[in-house]
mmCIF file of N, CA and C in Angstrom:
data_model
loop_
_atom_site.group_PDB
_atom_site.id
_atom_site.type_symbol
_atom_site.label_atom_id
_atom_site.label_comp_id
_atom_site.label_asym_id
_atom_site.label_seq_id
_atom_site.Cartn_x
_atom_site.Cartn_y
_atom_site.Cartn_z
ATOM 1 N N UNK Y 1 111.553 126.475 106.721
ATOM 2 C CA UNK Y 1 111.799 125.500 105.682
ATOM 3 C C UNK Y 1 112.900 124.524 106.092
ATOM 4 N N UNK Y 2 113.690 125.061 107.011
ATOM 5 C CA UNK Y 2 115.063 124.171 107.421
ATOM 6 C C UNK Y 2 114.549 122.911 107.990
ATOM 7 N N UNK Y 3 113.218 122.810 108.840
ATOM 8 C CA UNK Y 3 112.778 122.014 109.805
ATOM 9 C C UNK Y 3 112.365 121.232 109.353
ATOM 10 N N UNK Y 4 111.249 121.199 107.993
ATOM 11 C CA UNK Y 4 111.120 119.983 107.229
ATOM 12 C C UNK Y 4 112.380 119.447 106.348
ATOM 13 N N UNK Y 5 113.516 119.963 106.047
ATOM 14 C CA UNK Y 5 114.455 119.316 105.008
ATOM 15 C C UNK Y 5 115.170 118.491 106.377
ATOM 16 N N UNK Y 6 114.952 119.150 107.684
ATOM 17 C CA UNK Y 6 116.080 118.664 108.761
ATOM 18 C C UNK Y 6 115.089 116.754 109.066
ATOM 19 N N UNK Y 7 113.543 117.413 108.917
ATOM 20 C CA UNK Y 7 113.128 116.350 109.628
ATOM 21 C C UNK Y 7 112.732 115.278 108.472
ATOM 22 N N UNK Y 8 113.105 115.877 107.564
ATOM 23 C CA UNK Y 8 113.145 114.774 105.843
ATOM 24 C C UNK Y 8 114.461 113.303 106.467
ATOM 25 N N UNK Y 9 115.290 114.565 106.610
ATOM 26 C CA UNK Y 9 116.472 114.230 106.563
ATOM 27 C C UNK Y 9 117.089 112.866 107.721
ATOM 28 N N UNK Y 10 116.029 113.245 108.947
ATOM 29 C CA UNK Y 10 115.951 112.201 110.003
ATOM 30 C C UNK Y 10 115.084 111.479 110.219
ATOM 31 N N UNK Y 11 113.585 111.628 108.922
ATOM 32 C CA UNK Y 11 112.809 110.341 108.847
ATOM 33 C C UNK Y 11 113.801 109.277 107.452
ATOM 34 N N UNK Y 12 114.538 109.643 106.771
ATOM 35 C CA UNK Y 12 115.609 109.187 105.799
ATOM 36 C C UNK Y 12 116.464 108.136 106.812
ATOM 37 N N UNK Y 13 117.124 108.567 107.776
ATOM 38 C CA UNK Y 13 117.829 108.335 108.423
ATOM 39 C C UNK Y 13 117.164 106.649 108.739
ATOM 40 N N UNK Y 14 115.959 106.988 109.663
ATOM 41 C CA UNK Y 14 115.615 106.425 110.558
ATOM 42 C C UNK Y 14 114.763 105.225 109.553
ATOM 43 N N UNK Y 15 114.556 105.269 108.396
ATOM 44 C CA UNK Y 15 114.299 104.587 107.012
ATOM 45 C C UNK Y 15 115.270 103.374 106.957
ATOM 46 N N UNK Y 16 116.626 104.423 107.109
ATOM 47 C CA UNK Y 16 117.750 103.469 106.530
ATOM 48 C C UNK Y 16 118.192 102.395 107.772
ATOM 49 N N UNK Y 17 117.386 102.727 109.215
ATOM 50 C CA UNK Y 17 118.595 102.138 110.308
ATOM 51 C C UNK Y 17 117.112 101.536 110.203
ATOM 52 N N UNK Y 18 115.791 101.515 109.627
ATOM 53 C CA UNK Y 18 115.051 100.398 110.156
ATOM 54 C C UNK Y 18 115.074 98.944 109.145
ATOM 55 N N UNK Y 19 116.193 99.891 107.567
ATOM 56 C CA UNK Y 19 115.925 98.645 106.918
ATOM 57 C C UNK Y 19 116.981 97.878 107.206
ATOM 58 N N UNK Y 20 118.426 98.364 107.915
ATOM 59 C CA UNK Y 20 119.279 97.426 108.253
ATOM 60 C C UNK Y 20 118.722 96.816 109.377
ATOM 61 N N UNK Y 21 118.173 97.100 110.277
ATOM 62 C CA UNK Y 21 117.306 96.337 111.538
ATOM 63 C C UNK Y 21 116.603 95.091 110.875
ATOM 64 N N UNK Y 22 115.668 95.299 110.146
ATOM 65 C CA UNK Y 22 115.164 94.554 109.306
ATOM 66 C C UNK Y 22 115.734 93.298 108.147
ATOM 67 N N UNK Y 23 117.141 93.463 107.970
ATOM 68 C CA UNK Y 23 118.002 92.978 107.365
ATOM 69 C C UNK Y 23 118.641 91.653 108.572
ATOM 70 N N UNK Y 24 118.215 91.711 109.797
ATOM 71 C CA UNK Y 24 118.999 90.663 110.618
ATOM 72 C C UNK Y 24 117.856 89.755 110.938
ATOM 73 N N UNK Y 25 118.474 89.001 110.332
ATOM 74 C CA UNK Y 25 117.163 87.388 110.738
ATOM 75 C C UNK Y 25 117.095 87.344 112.625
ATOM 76 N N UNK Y 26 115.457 86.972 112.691
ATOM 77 C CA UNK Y 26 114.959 86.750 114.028
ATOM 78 C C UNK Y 26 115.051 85.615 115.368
ATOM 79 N N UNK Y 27 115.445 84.713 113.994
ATOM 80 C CA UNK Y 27 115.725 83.551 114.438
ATOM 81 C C UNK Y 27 116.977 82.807 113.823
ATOM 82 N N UNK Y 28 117.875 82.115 114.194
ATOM 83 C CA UNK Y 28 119.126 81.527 113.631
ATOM 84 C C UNK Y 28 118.543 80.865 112.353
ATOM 85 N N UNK Y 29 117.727 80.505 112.729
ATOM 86 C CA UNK Y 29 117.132 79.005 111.471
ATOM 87 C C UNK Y 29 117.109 80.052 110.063
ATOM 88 N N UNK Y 30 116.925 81.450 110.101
ATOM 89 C CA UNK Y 30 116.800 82.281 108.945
ATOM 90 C C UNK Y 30 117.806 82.521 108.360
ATOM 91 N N UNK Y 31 118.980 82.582 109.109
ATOM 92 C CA UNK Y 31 120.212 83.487 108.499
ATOM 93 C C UNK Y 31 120.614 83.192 107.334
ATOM 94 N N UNK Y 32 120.537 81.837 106.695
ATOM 95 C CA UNK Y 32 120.706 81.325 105.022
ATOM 96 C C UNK Y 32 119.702 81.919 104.449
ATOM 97 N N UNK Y 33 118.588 81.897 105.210
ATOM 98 C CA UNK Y 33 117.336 82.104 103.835
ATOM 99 C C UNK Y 33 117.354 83.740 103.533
ATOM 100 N N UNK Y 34 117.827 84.870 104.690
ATOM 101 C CA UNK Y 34 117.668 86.132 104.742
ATOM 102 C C UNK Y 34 118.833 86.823 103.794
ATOM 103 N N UNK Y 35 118.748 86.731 102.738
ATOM 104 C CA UNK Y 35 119.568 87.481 101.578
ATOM 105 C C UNK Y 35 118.989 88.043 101.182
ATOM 106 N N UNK Y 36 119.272 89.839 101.347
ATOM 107 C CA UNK Y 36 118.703 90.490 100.717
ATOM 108 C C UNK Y 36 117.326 91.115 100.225
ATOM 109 N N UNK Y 37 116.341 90.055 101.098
ATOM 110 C CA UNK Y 37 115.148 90.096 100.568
ATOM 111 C C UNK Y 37 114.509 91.102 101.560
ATOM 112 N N UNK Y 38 114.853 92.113 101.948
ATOM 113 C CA UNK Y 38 114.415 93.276 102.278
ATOM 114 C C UNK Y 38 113.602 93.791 101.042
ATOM 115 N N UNK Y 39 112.392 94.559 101.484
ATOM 116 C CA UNK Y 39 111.312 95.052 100.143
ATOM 117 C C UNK Y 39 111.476 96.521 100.762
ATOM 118 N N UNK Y 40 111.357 97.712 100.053
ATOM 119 C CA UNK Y 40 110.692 99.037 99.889
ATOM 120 C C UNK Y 40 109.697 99.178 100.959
ATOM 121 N N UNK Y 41 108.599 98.559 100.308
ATOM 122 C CA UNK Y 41 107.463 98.057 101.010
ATOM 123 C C UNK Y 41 107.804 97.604 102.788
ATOM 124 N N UNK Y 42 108.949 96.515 102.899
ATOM 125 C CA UNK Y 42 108.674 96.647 104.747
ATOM 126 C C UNK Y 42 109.210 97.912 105.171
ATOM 127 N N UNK Y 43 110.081 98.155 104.689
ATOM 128 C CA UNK Y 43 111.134 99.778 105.076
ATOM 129 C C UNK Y 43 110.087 100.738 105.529
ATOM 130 N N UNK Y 44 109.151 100.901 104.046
ATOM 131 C CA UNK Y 44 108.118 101.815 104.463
ATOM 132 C C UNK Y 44 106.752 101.633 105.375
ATOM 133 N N UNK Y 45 106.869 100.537 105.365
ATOM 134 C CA UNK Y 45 106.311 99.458 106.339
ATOM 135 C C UNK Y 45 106.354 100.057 107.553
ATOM 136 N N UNK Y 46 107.548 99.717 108.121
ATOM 137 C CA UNK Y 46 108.284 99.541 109.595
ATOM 138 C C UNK Y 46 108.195 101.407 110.246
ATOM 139 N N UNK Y 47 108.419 102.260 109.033
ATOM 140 C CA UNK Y 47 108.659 103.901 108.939
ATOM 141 C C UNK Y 47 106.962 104.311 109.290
ATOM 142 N N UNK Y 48 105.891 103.574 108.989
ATOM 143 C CA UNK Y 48 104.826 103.534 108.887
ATOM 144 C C UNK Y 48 104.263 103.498 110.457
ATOM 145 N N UNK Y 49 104.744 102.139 110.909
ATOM 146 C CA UNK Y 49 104.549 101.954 112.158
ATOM 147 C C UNK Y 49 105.172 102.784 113.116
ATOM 148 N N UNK Y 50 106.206 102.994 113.174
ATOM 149 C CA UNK Y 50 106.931 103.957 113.873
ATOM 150 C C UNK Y 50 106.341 105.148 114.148
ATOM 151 N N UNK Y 51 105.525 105.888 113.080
ATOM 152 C CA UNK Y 51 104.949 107.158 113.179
ATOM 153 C C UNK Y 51 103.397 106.428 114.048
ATOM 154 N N UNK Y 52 102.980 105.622 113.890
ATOM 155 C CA UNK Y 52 101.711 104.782 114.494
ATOM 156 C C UNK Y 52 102.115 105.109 116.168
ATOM 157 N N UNK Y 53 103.032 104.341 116.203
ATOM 158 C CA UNK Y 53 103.997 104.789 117.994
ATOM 159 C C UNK Y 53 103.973 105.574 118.622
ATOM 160 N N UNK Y 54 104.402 106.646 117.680
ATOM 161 C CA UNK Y 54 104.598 107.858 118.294
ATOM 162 C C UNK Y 54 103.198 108.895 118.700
ATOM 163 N N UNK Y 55 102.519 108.449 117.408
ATOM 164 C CA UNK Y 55 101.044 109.055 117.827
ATOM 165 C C UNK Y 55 100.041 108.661 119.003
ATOM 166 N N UNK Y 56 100.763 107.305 119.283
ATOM 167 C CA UNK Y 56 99.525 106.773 120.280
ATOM 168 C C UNK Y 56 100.178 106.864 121.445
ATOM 169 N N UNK Y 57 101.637 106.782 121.513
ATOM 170 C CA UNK Y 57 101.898 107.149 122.759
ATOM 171 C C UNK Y 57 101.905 108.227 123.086
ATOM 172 N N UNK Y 58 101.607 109.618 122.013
ATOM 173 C CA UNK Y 58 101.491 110.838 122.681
ATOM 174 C C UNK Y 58 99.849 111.021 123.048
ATOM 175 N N UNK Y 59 99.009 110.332 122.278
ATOM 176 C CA UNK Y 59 97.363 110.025 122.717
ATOM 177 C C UNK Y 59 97.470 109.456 124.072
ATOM 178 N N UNK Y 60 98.141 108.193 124.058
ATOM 179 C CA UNK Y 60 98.031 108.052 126.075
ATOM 180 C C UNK Y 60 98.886 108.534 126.671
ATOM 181 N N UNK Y 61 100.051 109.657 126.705
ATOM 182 C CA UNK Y 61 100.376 110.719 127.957
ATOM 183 C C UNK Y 61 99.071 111.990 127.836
ATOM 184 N N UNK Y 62 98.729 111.994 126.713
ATOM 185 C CA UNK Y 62 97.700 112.944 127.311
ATOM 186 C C UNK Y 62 96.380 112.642 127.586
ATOM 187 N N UNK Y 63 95.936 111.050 127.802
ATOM 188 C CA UNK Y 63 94.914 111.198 128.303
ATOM 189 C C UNK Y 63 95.042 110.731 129.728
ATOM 190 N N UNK Y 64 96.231 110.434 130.478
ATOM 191 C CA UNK Y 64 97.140 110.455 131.465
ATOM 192 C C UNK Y 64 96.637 111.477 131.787
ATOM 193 N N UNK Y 65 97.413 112.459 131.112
ATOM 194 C CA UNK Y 65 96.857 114.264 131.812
ATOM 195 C C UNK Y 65 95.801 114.703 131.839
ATOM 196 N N UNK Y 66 94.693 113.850 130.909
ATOM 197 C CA UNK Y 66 93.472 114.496 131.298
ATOM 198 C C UNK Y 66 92.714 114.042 132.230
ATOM 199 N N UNK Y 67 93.232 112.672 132.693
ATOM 200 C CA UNK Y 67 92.967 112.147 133.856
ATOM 201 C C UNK Y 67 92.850 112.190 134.882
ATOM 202 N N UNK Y 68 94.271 113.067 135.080
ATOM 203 C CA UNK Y 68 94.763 113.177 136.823
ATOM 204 C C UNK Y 68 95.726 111.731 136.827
ATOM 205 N N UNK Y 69 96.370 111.137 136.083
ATOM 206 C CA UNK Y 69 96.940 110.289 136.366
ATOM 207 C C UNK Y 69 98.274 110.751 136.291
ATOM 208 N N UNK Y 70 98.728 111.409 135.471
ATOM 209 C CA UNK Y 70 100.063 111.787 135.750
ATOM 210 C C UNK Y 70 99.745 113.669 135.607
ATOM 211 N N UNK Y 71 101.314 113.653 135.799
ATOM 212 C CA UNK Y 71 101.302 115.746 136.245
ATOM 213 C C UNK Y 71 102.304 116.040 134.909
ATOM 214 N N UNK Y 72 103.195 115.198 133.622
ATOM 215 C CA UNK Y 72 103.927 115.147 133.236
ATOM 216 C C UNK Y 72 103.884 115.793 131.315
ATOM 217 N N UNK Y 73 103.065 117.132 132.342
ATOM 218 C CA UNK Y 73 102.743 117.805 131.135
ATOM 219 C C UNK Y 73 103.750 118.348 130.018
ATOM 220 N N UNK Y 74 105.144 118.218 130.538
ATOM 221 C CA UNK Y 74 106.156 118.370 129.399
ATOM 222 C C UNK Y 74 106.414 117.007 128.269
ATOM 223 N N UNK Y 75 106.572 116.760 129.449
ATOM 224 C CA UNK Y 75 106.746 114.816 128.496
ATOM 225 C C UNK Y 75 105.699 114.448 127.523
ATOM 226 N N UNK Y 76 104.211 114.863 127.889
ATOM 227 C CA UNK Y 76 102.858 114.923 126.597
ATOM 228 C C UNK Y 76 103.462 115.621 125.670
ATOM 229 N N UNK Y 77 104.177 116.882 126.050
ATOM 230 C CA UNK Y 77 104.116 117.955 124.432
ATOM 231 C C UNK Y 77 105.145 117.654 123.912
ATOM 232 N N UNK Y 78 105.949 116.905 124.441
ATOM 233 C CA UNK Y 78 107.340 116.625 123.995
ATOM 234 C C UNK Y 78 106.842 115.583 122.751
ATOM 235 N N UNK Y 79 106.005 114.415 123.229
ATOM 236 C CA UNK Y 79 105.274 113.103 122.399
ATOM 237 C C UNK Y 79 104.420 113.551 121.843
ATOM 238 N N UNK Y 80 103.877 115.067 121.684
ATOM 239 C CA UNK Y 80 103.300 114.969 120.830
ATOM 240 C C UNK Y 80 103.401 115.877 119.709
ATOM 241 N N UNK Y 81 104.268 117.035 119.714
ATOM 242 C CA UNK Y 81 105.418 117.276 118.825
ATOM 243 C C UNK Y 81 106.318 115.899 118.185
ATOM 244 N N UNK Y 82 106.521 115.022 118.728
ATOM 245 C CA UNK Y 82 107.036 114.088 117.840
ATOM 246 C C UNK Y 82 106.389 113.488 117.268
ATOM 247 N N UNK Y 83 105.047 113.240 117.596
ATOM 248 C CA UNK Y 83 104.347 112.383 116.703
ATOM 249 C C UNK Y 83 103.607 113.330 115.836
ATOM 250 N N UNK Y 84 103.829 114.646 115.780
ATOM 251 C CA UNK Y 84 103.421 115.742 114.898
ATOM 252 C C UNK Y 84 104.477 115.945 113.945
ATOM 253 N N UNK Y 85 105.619 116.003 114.301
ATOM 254 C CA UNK Y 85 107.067 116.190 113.085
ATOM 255 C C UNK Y 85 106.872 114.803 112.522
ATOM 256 N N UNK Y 86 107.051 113.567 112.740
ATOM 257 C CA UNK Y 86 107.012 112.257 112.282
ATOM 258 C C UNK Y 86 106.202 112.049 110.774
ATOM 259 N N UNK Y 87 105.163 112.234 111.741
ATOM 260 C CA UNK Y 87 103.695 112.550 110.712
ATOM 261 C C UNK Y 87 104.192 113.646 109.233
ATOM 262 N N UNK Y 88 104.713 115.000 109.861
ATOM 263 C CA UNK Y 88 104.592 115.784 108.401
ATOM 264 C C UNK Y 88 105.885 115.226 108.008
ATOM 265 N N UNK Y 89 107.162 114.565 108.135
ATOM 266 C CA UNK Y 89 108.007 114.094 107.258
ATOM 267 C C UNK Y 89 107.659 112.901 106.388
ATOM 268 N N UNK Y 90 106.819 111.783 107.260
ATOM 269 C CA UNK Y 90 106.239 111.081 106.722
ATOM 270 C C UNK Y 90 105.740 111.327 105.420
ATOM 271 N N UNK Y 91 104.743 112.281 105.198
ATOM 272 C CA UNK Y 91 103.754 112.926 104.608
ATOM 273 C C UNK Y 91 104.863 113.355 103.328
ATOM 274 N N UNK Y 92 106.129 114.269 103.760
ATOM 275 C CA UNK Y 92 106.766 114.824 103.138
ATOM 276 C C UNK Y 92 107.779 114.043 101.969
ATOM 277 N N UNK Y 93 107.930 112.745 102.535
ATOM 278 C CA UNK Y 93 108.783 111.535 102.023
ATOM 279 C C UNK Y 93 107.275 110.899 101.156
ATOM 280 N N UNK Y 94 106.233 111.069 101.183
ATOM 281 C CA UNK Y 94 105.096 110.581 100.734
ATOM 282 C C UNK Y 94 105.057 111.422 99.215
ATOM 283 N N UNK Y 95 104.761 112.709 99.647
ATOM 284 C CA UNK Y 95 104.556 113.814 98.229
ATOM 285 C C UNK Y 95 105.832 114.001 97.742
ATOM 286 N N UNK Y 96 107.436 113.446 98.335
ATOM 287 C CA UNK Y 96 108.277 113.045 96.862
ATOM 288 C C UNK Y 96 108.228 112.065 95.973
ATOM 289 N N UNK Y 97 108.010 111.088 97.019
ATOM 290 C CA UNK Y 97 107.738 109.960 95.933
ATOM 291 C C UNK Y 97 106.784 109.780 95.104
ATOM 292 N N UNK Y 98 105.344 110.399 95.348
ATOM 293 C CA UNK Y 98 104.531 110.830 94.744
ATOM 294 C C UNK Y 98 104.748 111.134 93.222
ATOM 295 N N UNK Y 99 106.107 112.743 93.492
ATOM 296 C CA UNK Y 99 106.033 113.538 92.313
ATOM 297 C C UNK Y 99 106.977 112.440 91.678
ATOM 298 N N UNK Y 100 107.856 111.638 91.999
ATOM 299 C CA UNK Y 100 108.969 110.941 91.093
ATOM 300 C C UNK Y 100 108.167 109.849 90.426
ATOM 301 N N UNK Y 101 107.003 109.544 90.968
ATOM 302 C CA UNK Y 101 106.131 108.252 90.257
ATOM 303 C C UNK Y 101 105.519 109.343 89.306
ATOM 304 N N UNK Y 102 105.264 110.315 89.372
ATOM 305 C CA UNK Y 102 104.556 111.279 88.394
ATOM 306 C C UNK Y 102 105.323 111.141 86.985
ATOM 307 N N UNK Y 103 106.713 111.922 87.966
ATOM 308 C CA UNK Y 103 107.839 112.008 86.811
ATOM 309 C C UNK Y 103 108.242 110.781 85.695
ATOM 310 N N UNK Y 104 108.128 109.375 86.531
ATOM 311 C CA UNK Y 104 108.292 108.021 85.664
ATOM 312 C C UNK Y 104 107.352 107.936 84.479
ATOM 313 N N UNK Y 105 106.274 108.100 85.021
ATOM 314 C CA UNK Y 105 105.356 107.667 84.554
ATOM 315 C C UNK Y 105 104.585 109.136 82.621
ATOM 316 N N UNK Y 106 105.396 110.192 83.397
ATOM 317 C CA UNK Y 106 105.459 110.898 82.144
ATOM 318 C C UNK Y 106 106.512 111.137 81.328
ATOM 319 N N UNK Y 107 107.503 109.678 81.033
ATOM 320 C CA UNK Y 107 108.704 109.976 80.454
ATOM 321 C C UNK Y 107 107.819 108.979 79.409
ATOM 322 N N UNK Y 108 108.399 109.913 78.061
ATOM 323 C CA UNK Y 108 108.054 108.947 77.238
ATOM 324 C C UNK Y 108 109.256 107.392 76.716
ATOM 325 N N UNK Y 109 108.155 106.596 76.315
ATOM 326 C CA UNK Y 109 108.504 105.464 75.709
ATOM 327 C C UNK Y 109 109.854 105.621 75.005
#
């Protein structure tokens, strides 16, 4: 149980350092217009893609290995344990928010 609250705890993390990432304009010409207007939505956005990453780059080290192209059979399980923890915190940050939209939504008037 420690491993999902640990890996709650570092898809949270990695939430918060993608929405300050996200918070720095790309181009100078933005820096007036970029107040604040960070959404939920890109955060979970960006947290979205990230787990996308991790899955496909552990899909091409192992089809690397099934290849004969590389020998770097630690480095596959390594990527793909991460894109396996990613995934169930994902999932896990998914079915809280879930139950708290539950919870809103059965408070009465």
């Amino acid at each position: 149980m420690n491993t999902i609250n640990d890996s709650q705890q570092a898809m949270m993390q990695r939430m918060t350092t993608m929405q300050t990432a996200a918070q720095q304009p790309l181009f100078a010409s933005q820096q007036q217009n970029n107040t604040q207007n960070t959404s939920f939505e890109s955060v979970f956005h960006a947290a979205l893609n990230g787990v996308d990453s991790h899955q496909q780059n552990a899909a091409n080290l192992a089809t690397q290995i099934e290849t004969g192209a590389s020998d770097d059979l630690t480095g596959a399980m390594i990527a793909s344990q991460k894109a396996s923890l990613s995934f169930s915190a994902l999932t896990q940050v998914r079915n809280k928010l879930m139950t708290a939209y539950d919870e809103v939504m059965k408070m009465p008037l």
